[in-house]
Coordinates of C-alpha atoms and ligand atoms in Angstrom, one line a residue:
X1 CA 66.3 5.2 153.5
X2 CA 63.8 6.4 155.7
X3 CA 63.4 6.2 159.4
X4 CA 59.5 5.6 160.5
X5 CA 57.9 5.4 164.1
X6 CA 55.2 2.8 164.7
X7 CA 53.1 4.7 167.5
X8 CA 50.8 1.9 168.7
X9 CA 48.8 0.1 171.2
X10 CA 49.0 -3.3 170.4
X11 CA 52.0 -5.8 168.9
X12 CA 52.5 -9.5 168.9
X13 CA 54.7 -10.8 170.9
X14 CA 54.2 -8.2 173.5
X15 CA 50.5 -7.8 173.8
X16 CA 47.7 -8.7 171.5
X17 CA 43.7 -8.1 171.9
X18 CA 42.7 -8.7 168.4
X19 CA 44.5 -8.1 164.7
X20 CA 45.9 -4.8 164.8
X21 CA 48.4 -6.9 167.2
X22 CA 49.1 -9.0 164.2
X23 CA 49.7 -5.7 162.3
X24 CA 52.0 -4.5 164.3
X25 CA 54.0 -7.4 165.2
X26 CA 54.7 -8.3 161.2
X27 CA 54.2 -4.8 159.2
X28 CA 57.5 -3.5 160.4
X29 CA 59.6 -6.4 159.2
X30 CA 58.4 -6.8 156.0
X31 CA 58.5 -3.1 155.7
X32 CA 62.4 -3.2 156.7
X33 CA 63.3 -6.3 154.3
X34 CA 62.2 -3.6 151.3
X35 CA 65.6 -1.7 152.5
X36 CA 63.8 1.8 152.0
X37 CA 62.9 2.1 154.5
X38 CA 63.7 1.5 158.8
X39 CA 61.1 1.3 161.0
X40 CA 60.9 1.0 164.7
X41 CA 57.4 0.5 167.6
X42 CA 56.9 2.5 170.2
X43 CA 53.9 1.4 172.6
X44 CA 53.0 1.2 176.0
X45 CA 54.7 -0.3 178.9
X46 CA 51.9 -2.7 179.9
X47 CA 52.1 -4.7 183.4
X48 CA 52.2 -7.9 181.3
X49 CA 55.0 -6.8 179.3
X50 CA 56.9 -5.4 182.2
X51 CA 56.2 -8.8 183.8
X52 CA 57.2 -11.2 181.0
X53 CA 60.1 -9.1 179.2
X54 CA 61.5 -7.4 182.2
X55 CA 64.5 -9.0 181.5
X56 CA 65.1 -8.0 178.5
X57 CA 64.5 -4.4 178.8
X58 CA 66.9 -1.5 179.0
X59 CA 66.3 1.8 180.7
X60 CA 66.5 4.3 178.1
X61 CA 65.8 7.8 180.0
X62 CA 63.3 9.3 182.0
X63 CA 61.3 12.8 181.4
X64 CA 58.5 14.8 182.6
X65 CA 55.3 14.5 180.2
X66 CA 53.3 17.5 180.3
X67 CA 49.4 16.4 180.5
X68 CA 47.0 20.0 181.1
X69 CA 48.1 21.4 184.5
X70 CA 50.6 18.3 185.9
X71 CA 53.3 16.6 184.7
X72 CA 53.6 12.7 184.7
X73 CA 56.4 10.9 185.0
X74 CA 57.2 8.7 181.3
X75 CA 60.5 6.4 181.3
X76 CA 61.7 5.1 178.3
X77 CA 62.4 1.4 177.9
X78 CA 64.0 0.0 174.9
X79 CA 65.0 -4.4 173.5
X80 CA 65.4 -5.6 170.1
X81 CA 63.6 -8.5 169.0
X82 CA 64.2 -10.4 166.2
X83 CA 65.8 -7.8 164.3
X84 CA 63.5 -4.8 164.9
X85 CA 64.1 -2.5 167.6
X86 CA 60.7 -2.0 170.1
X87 CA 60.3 1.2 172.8
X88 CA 58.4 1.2 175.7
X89 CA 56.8 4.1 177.5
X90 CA 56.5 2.6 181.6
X91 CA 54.1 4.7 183.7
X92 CA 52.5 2.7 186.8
X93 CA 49.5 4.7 187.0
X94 CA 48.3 4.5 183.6
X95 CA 49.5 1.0 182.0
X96 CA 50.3 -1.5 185.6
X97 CA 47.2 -3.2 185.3
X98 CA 45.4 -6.3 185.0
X99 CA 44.0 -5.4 181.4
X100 CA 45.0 -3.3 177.9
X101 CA 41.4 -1.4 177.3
X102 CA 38.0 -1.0 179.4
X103 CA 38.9 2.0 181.9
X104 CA 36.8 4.7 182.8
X105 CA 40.3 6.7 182.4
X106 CA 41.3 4.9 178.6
X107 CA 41.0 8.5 176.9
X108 CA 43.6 10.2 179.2
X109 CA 46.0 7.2 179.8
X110 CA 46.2 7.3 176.0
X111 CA 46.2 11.0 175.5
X112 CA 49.2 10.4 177.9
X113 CA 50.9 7.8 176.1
X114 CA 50.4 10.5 172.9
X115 CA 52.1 12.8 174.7
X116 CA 54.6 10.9 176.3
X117 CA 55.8 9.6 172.6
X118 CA 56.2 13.0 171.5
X119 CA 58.4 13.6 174.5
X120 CA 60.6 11.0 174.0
X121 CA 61.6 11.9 170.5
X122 CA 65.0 13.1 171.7
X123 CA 65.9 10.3 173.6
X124 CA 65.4 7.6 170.8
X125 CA 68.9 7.4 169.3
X126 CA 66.4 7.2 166.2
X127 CA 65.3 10.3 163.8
X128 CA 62.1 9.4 162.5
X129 CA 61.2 11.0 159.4
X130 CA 58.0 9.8 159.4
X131 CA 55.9 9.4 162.4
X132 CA 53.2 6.2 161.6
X133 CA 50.5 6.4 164.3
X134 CA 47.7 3.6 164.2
X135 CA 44.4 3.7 165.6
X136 CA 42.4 6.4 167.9
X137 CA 44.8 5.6 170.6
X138 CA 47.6 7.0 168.5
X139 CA 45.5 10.2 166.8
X140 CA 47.0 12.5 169.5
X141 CA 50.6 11.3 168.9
X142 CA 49.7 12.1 165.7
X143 CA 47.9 15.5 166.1
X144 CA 50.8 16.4 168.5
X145 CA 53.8 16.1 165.9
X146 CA 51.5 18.3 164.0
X147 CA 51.1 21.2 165.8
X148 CA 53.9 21.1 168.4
X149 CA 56.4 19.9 165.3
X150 CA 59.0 18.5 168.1
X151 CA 61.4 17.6 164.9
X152 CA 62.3 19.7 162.1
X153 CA 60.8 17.4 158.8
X154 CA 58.8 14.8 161.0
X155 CA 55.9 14.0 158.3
X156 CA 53.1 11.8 159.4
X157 CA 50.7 9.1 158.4
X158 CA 47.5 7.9 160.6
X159 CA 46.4 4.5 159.7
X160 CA 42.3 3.5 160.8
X161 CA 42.3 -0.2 161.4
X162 CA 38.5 0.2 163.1
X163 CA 37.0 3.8 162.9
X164 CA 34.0 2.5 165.2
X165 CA 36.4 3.3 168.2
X166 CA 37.7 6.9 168.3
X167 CA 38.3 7.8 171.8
X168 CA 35.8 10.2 172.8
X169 CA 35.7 12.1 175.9
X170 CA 33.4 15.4 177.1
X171 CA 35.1 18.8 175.5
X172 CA 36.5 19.8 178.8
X173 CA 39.6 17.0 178.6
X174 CA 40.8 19.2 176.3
X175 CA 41.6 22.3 179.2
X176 CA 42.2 19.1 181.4
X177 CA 44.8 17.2 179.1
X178 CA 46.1 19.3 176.7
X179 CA 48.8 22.6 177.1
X180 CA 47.4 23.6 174.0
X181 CA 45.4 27.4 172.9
X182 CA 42.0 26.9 172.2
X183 CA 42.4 27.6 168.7
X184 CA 43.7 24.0 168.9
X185 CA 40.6 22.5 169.8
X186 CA 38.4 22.8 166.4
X187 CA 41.3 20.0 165.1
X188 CA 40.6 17.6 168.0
X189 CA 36.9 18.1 168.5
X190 CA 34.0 16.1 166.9
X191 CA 30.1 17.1 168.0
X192 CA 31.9 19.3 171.0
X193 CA 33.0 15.9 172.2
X194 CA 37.1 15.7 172.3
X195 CA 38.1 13.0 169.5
X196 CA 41.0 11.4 169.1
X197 CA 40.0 9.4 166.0
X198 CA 39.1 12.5 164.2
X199 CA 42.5 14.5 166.0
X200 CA 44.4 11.5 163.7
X201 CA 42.3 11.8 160.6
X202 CA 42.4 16.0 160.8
X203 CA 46.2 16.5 161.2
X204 CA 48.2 13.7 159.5
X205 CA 49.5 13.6 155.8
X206 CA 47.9 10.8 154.6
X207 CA 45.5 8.5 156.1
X208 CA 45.5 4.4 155.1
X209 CA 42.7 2.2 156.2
X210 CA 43.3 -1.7 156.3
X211 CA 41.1 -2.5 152.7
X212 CA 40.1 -1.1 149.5
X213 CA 36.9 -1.6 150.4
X214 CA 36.7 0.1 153.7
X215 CA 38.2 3.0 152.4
X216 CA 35.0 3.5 150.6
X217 CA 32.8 2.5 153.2
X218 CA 33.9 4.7 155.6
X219 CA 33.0 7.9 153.1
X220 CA 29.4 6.4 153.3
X221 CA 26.9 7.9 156.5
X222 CA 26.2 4.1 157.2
X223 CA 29.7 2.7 157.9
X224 CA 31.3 6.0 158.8
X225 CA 30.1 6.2 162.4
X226 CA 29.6 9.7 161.8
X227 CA 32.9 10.8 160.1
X228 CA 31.9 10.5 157.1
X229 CA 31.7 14.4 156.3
X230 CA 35.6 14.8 157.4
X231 CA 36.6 11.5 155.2
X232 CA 35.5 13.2 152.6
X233 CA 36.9 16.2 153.0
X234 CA 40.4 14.7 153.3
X235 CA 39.3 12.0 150.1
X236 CA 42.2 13.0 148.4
X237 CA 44.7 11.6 151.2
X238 CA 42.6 8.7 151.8
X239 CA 44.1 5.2 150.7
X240 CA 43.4 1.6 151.3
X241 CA 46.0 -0.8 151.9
X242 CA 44.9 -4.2 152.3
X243 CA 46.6 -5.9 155.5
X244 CA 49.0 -9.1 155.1
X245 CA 49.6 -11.8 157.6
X246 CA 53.1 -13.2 158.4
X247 CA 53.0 -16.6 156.4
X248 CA 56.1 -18.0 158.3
X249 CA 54.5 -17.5 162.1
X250 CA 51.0 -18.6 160.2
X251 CA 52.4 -21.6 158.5
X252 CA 50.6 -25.2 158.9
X253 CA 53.9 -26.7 158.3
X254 CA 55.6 -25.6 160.9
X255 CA 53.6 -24.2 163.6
X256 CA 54.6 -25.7 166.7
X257 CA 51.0 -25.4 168.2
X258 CA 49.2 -28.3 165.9
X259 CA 48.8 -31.7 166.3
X260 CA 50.5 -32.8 163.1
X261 CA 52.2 -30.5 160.3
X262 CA 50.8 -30.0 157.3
X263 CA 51.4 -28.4 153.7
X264 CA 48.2 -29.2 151.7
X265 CA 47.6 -32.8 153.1
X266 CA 43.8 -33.4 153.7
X267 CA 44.7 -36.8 155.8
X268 CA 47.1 -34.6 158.1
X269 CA 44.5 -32.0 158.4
X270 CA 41.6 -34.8 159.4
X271 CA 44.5 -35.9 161.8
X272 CA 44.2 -32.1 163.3
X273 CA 40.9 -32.2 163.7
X274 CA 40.2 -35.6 165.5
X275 CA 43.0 -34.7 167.7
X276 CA 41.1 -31.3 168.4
X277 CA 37.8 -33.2 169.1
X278 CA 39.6 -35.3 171.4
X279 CA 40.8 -32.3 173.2
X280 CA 38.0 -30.3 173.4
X281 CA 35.6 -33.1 174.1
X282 CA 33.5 -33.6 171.0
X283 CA 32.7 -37.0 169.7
X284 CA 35.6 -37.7 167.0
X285 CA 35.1 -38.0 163.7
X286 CA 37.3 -36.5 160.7
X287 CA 34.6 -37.3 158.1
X288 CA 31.8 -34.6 159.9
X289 CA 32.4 -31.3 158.5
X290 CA 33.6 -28.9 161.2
X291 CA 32.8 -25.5 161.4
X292 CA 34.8 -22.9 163.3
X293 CA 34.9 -19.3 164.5
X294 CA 37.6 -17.6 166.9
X295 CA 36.8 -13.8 167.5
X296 CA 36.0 -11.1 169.7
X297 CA 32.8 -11.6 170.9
X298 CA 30.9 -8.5 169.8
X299 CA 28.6 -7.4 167.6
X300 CA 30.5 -6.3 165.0
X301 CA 31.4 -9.8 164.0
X302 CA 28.1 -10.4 163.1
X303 CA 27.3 -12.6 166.3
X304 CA 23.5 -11.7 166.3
X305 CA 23.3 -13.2 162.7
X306 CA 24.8 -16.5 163.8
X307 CA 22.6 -16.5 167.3
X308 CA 19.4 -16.0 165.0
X309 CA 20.0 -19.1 163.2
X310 CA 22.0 -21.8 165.7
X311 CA 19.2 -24.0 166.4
X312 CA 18.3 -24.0 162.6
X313 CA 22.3 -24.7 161.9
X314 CA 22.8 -27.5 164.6
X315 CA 20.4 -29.7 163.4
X316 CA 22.3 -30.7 160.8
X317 CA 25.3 -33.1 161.0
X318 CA 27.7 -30.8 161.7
X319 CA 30.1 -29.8 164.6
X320 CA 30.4 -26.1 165.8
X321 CA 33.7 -24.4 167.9
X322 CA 34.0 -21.0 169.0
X323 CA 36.8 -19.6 170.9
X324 CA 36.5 -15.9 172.2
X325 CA 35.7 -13.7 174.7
X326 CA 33.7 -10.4 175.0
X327 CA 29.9 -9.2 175.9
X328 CA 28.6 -11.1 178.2
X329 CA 25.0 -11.2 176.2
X330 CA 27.1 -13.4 173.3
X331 CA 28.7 -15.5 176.5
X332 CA 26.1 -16.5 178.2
X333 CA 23.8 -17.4 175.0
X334 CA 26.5 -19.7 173.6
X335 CA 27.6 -21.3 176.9
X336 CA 23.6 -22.1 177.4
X337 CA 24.0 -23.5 173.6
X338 CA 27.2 -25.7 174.6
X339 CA 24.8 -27.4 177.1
X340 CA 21.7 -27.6 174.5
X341 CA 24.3 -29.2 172.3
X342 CA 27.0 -31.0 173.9
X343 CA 28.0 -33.3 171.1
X344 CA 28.0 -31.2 168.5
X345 CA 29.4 -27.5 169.7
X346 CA 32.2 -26.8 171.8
X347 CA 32.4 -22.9 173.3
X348 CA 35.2 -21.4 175.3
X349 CA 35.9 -17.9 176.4
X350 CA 39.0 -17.0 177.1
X351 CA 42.0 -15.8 174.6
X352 CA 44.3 -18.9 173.8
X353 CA 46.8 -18.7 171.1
X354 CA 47.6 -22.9 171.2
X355 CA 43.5 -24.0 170.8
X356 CA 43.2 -21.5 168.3
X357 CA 46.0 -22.4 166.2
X358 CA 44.9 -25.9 167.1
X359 CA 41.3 -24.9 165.8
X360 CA 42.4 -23.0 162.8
X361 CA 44.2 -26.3 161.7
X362 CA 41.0 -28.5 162.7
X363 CA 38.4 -26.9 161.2
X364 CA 36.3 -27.3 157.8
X365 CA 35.2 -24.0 157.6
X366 CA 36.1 -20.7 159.2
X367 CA 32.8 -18.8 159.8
X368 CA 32.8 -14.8 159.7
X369 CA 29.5 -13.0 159.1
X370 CA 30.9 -9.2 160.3
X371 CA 28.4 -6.7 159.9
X372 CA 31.5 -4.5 159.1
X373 CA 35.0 -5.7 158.8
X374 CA 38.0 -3.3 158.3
X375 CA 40.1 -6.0 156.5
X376 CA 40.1 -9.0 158.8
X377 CA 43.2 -11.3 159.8
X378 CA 40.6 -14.6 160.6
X379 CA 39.9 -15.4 157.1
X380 CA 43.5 -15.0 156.0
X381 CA 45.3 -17.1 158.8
X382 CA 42.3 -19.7 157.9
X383 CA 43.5 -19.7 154.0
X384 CA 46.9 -20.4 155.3
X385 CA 45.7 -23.4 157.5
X386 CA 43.3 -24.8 154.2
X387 CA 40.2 -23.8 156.3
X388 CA 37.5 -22.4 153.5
X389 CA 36.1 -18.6 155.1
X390 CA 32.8 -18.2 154.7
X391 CA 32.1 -14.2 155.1
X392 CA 29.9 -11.4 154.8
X393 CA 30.7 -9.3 151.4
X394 CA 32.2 -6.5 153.3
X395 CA 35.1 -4.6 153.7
X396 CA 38.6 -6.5 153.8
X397 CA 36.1 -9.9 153.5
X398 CA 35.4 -8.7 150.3
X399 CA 38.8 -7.7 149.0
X400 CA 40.0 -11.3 150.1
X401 CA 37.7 -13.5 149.4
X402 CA 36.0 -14.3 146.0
X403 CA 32.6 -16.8 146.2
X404 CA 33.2 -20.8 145.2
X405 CA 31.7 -20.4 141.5
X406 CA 30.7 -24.4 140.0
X407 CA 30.5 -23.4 136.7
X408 CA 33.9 -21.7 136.5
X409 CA 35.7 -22.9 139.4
X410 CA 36.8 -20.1 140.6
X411 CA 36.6 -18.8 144.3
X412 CA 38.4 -19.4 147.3
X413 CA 35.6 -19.4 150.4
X414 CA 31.7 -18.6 150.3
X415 CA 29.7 -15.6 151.0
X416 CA 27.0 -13.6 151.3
X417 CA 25.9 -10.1 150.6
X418 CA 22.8 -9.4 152.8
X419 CA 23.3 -8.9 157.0
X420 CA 20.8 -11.6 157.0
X421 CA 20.9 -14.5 159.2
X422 CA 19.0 -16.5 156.6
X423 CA 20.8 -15.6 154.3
X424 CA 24.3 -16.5 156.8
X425 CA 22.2 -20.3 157.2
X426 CA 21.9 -20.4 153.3
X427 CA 25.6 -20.5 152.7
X428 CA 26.9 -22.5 155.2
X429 CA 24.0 -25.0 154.2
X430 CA 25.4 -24.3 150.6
X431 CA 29.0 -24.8 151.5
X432 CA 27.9 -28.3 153.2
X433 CA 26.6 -29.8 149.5
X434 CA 29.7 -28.1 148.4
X435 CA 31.6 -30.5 151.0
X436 CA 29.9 -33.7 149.9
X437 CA 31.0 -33.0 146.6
X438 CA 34.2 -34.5 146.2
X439 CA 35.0 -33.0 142.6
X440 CA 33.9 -29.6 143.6
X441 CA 35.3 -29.5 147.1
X442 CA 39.1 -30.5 145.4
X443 CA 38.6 -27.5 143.3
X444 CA 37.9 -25.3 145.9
X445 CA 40.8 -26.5 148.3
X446 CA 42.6 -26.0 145.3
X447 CA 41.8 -22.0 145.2
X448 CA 42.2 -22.0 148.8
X449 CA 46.1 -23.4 148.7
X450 CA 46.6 -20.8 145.9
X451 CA 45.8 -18.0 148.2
X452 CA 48.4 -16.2 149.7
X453 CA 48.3 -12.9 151.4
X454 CA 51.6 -12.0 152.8
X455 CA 52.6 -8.6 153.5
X456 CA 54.9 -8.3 150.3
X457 CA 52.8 -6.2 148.2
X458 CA 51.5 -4.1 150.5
X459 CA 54.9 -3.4 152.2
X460 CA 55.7 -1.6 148.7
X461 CA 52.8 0.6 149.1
X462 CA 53.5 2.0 152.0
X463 CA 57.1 2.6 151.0
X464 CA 55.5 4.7 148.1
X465 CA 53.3 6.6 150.4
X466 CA 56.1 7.0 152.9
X467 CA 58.5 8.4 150.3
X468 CA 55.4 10.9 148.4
X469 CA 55.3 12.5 151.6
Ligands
ADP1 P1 39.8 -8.0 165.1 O1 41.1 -7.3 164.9 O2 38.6 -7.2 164.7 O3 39.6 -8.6 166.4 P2 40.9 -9.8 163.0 O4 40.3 -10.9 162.2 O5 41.6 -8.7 162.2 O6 39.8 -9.2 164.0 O7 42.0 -10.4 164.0 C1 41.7 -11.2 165.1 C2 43.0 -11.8 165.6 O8 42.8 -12.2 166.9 C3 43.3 -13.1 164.8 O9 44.7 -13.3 164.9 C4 42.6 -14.2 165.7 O10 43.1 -15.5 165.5 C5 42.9 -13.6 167.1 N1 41.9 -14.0 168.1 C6 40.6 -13.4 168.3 N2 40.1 -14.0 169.4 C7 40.9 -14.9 169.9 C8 40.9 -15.7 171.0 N3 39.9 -15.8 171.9 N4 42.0 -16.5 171.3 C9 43.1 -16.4 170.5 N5 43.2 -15.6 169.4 C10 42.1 -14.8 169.1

């Protein structure tokens, strides 16, 4: 049995922002029911944690975490939920407020939290033998057990859910952040800019991404946002591992959010959906198709595509909802939109669980055109709720979804190859005939119940990469 440390930002039900929250919140389980392994999370003592777990909590220890020329104070909190055991480092300067990301400060309150991990090892009543850090805001922690080596055989892994975010900062953080000779700084530096992406990628074992796929893209100058030359270096240790979802919180039948429960029922699901229009405001109707999206508004998920061709799209009898929040550019275009359109596309932006659950269950068609994609979590939970993705042929969107086929039958969702927007208006007009067809669109639903992407399979590979270290 092996003991492994989550070192993360993000972890439903504490905090989420997007899916490495999912990840986090139902890797470690699945991981643990293997029995090879134990693992426990260690993240950041947010202000909306604090305020809605307070409770709960219990005060572990406190210690001084060394960051450059100060020290900070880092306490350690500790609950169990659900079986697995969650730490918490509290530090009011860095993690009381109002949101998770979008500080001038992000790169040191994380370099703290790096730190601050590494500190706390002792005080754990837990002996990690492998120290699991995900994402840029976990490369230090990562980098740290490296070259400090606070435990005698503390092996590490460094997972890249998104490499387009790497924590960069000017060189000097390093004098300013780090108690570390300068020898150090060739590990942690990318283009003289201090990196703490690449600080994750340089020092760990073995590095996973979320998809197959991505693990090639990210060798390639185009989708490597400029890493590309230390990817390959490290090839070798570079492995895909395709995300899961947890199919009991993401379950139809028995999520508490939805109008009416459903296994594979097509009538239930029209239920879902009227109920949603009636909710939301749209003119009900079960028999229009209804086509959905629920992301972060950027431009990553392929939001200029979808802009590009809106007008073209809403003239046909369709309906349109989008739930998310982000740039203000993608805001303010598809609020003007909601007013151009009012009976056929509902926006809102803001991050609600219930409407997008509710949404998820409602829809036709779960729309999500990323101009890169890691692995994706969208298309997955849609599968679940028997809502056909339509994607762009990219990353984890490729690995998980395989194009309706007539002639054969096979295929679970639609897609497209191209970043295109014509190309994005082509399939969704596609997947509309598709729709009208009943003989087709039974086969297809049929591919979509058969889905199923749980977390078992890929819980065993990590077990073999934790236990080849
Ligand atoms: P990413 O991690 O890039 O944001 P994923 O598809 O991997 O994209 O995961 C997104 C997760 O966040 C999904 O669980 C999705 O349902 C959820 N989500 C995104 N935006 C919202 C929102 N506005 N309200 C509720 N859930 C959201």
């Amino acid at each position: 049995m092996k003991n492994v440390l989550f070192v993360a930002s993000e972890c439903t039900p504490f905090v989420k922002i997007g899916g490495l929250a999912d990840v986090i919140g139902s890797l470690p389980r699945a991981l643990n029911q293997t029995n090879k392994v134990e693992v426990r999370v260690i993240l950041p003592l947010y202000k909306e944690i604090k305020e809605n777990w307070y409770g709960k909590l219990s005060l572990q220890s406190t210690f001084l975490v060394p960051l450059g020329w100060r020290k900070q104070e880092g306490i350690l909190y500790t609950l169990e939920h659900e079986g697995i055991i969650y730490y918490f480092i509290s530090n009011d300067y860095y993690f009381s407020r109002n949101s998770v990301y979008g500080y001038y400060d992000d790169g040191e309150r994380f370099i703290f939290f790096s730190q601050a991990v590494i500190e706390s090892l002792p005080y754990l009543d837990f002996t990690p033998d492998v120290l699991h850090g995900h994402d840029w805001q976990a490369g230090i922690t990562v980098a740290l057990a490296k070259i400090l080596q606070p435990l005698e055989k503390l092996s590490t892994v460094f997972t890249i859910h998104n490499i387009k975010y790497q924590g960069v900062m000017p060189h000097h953080a390093f004098a300013n952040f780090f108690n570390l000779p300068l020898t150090h700084f060739g590990g942690l530096e990318w283009g003289e800019m201090l990196n703490c992406l690449k600080g994750g990628i340089f020092h760990a074992d073995k590095i996973t991404t979320v998809s197959p796929s991505y693990a090639e893209e990210i060798k390639n100058p185009l989708n490597s946002e400029g890493l590309h030359p230390l990817l390959l270096e490290r090839s070798s240790d570079l492995v895909g591992v395709l995300n899961g979802i947890d199919t009991n919180e993401f379950n139809p039948m028995m999520d508490p959010y939805l109008f009416t429960n459903y296994r594979h029922s097509r009538i239930k699901k029209k239920e879902n959906k009227v109920a949603l229009q009636e909710k939301i405001g749209l003119p009900k109707n079960g028999d229009i198709p209804l086509f959905v999206m629920i992301t972060r508004l950027v431009e990553q998920k392929g939001l200029h595509l979808l802009k590009h061709i809106f007008d073209e799209l809403l003239q046909e009898n369709i309906q349109f909802v989008l739930l998310g929040y982000g740039d203000t550019d993608f805001e303010d275009y598809f609020s003007k939109a909601s007013k151009r359109y009012p009976d056929k596309f509902f926006a809102q932006f803001t991050f609600d669980e219930e409407l997008a659950r509710q949404i998820y269950a409602g829809g036709d068609f779960f729309v999500m055109p990323s101009q890169f994609e890691p692995c994706g979590l969208s298309q997955l939970i849609s599968l679940q709720y028997k809502t056909v993705p339509i994607v762009r042929e990219t990353g984890g969107l490729k690995d998980t979804i395989l194009p309706f086929d007539e002639e054969t039958g096979t295929g679970n969702g639609f897609s497209f190859s191209n970043y295109n927007a014509h190309d994005l208006l082509y399939v969704m007009r596609y997947a509309l005939t598709i729709y009208h067809e009943p003989i087709l669109w039974k086969k297809l639903l049929k591919n979509v119940n058969r889905s199923k992407f749980s977390w078992r399979h890929s819980a065993n590979e990590y077990t073999n990469i934790y236990s080849a270290l």
